[in-house]
Coordinates of C-alpha atoms in Angstrom, one line a residue:
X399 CA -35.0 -34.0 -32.0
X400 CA -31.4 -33.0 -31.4
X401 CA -29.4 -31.9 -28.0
X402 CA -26.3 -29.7 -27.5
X403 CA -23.5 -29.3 -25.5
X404 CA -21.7 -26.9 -23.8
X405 CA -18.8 -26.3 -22.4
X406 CA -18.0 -23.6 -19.8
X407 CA -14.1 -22.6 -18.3
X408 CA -13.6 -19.4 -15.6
X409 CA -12.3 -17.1 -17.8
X410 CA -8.3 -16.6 -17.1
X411 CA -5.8 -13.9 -17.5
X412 CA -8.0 -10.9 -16.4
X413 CA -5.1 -9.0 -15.1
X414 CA -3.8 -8.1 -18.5
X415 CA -1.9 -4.6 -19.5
X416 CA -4.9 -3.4 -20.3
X417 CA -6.6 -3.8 -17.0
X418 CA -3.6 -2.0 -15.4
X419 CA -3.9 1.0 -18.1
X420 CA -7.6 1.2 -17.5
X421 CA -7.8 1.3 -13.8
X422 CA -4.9 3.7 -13.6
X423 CA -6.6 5.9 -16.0
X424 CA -10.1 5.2 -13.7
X425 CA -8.4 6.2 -10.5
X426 CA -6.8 9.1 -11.6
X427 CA -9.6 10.5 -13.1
X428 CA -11.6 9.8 -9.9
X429 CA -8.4 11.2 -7.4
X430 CA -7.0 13.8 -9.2
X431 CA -9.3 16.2 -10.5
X432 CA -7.4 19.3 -10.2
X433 CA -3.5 19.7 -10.9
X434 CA -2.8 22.8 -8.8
X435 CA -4.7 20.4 -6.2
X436 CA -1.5 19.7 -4.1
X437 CA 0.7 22.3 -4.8
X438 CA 1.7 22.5 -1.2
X439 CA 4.3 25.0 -0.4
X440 CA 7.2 22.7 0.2
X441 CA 9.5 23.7 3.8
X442 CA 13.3 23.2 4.2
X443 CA 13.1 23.6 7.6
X444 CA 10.9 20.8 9.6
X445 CA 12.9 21.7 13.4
X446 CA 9.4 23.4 14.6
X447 CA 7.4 20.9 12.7
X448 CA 6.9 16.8 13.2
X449 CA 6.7 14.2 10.6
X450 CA 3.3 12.0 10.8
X451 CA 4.6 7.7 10.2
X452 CA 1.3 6.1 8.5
X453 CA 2.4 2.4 8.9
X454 CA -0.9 0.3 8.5
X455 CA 0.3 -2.6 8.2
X456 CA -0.9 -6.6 7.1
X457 CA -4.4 -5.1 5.7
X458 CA -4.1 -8.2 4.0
X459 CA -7.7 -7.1 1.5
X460 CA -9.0 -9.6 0.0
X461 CA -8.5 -12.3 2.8
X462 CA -11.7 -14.4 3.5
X463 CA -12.3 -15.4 7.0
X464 CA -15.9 -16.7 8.6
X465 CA -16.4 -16.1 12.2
X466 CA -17.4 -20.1 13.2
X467 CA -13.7 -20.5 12.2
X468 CA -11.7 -18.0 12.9
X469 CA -14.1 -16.1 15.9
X470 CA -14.1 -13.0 13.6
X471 CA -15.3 -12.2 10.0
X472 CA -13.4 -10.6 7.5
X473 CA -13.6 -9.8 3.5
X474 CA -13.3 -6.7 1.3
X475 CA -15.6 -4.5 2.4
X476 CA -14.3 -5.1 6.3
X477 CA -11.0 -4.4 5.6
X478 CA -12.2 -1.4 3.7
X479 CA -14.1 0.0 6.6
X480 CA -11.5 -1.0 9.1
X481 CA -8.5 0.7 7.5
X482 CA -10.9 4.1 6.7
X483 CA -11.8 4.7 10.3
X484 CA -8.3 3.6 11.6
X485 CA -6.7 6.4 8.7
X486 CA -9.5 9.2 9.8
X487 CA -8.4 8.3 13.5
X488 CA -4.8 8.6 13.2
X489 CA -5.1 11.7 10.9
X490 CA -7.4 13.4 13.3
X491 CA -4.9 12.5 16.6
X492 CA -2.6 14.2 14.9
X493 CA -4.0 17.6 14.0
X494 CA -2.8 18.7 17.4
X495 CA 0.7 18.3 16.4
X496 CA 2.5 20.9 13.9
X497 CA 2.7 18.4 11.0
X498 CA 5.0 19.4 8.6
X499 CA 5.9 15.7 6.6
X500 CA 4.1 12.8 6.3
X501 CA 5.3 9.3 5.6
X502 CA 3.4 6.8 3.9
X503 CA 4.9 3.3 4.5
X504 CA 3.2 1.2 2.0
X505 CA 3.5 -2.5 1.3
X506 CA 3.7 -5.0 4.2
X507 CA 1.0 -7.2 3.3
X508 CA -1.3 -5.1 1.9
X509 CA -3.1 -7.1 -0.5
X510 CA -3.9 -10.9 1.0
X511 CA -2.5 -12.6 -2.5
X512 CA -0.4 -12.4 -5.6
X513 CA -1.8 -13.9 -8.3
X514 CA -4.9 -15.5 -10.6
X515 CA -4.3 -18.7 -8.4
X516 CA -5.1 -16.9 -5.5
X517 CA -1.2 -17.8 -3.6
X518 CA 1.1 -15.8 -1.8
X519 CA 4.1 -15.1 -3.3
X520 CA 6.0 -18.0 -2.8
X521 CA 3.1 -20.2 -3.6
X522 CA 0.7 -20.4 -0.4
X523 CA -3.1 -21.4 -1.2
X524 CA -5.1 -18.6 0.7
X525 CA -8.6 -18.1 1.7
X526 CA -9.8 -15.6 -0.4
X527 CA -13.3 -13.2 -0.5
X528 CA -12.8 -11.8 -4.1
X529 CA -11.0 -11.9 -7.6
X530 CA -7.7 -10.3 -8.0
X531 CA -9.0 -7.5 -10.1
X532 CA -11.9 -6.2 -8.1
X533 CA -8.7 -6.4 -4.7
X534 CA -6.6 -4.6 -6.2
X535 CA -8.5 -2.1 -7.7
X536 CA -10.3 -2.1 -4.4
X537 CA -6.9 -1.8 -2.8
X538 CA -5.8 0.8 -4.9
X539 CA -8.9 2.9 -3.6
X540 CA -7.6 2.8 -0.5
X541 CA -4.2 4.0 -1.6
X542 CA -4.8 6.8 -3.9
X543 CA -7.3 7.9 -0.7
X544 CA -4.5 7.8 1.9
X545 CA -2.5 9.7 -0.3
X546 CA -5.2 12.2 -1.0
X547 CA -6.3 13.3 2.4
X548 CA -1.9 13.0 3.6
X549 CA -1.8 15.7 1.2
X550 CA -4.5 17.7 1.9
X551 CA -2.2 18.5 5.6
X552 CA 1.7 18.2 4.4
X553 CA 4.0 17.3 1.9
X554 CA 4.2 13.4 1.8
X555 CA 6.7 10.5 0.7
X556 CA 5.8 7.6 0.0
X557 CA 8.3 4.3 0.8
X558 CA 7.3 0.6 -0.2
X559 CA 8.2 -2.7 1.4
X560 CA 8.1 -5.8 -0.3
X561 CA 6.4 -8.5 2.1
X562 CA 5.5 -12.3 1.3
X563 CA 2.0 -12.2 0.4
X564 CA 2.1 -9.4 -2.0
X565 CA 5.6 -8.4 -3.7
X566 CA 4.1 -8.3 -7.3
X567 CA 0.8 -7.1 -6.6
X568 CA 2.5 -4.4 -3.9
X569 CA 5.4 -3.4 -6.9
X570 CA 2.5 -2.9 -9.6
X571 CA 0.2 -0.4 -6.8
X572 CA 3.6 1.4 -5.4
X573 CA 4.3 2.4 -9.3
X574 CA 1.2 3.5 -10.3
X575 CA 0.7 5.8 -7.3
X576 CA 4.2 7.0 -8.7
X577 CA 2.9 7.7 -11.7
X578 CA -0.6 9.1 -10.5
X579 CA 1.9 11.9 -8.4
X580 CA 4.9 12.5 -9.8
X581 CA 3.8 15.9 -11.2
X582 CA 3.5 17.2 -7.3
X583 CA 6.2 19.1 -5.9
X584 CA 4.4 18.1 -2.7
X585 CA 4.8 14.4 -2.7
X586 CA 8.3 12.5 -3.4
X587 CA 8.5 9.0 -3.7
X588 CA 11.0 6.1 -2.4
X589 CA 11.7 4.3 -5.5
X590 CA 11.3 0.1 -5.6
X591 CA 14.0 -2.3 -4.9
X592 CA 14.4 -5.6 -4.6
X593 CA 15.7 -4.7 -0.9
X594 CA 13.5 -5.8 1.3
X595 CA 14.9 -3.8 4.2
X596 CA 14.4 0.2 3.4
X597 CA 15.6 3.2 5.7
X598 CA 14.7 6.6 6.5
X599 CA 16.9 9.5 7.9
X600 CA 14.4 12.3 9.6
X601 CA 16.7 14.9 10.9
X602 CA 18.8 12.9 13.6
X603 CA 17.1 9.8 13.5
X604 CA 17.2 6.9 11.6
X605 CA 14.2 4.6 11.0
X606 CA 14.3 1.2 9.5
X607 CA 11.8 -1.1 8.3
X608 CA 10.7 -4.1 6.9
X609 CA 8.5 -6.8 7.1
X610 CA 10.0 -9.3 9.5
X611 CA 9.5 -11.9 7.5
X612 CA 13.5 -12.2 6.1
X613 CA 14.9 -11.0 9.8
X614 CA 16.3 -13.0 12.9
X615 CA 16.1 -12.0 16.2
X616 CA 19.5 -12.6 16.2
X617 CA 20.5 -10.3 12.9
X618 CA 18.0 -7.6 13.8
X619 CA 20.0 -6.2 16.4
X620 CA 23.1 -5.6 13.7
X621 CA 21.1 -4.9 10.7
X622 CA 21.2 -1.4 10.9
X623 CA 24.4 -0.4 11.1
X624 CA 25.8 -2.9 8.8
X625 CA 23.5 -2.1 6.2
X626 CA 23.7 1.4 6.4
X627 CA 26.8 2.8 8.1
X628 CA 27.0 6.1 6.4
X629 CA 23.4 6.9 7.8
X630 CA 23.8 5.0 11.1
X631 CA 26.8 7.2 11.6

């Protein structure tokens, strides 16, 4: 004749160093199985060639959204199958084009939430379909992917802007695909800064970009050339 008790809490800090080690070690082993793999021959001379801009923007994976709400579902395993078949699509439109670069523009809302409370990055409760973990190893799926079938046609660079949801989780991804390709002569990447505004000079033109959520309307228009006379020149 006794009873017991028991006390139960969600366990907390699963996104510990060793999580990051492990799934970095997990997706290379699953992405890069061979190191002569992307040894593209790397050109000087792009003027007969084009350069291929994959800007998928505000994927936002691991937002939660029920369609009696919001007229339209959405979790992990949409955005997954979304962001696939748009990818595939844009890839395949462009094998009629001599593609000679390709330009990866990660960030921008890419994961939906920046940490165990499930918030933005400046604090905003969000409606969520899954842990952190399982997003953004999930996410990072989706990222070693892109950058495995960008290299499989061209030489690729890879650039990262910070957004509002996501500028820890979207610094910790952009590094480890650093890390996971650095060995490649066939892929260069844009390193981090806290700049939220990043540029781009392709031959004669000059490409900015950002987020939009630090811009004006008003400052937009002068941004450019302020920021970056020597290439706006």
């Amino acid at each position: 004749m006794y009873s017991s008790a028991l006390t139960v809490k969600p366990m907390q800090n699963l996104f510990t160093k060793d999580f990051l080690a492990e799934t970095f070690e997990e997706k290379v082993r699953s992405y890069i199985v061979d190191d002569k793999r992307f040894d593209l021959k790397v050109s000087g001379n792009d003027q007969d060639g084009y350069m291929l801009e994959i800007g998928l923007y505000d994927v936002h994976f691991g937002k939660f959204a029920w369609h009696k709400e919001t007229n339209n579902d959405f979790d992990l395993k949409i955005a997954e199958t979304l962001y696939r078949e748009v990818l595939d699509d844009l890839l395949y439109q462009a094998k009629k084009y001599n593609i000679t670069k390709i330009l990866i523009i990660f960030g921008n809302d890419f994961f939906h939430y920046d940490n165990m409370k499930q918030e933005t990055t400046s604090g905003t409760a969000q409606d969520t379909d899954t842990r952190l973990p399982k997003m953004y190893s999930k996410g990072l799926d989706m990222i070693f992917e892109t950058v495995n079938k960008c290299l499989a046609i061209a030489p690729t660079e890879f650039i990262y802007v910070p957004s509002n949801h996501d500028y820890t989780m979207g610094y910790f991804a952009s590094e480890t695909i650093y890390r996971a390709y650095k060995q490649f002569n066939s892929f260069k990447y844009i390193n981090v800064s806290p700049i939220s505004r990043k540029y781009y000079l392709y031959g004669d033109v000059l490409i900015g970009l950002a987020h939009g959520d630090k811009e004006t309307k008003e400052n937009m228009l002068t941004l450019m050339q302020s920021e970056v006379p020597e290439l706006w020149a």
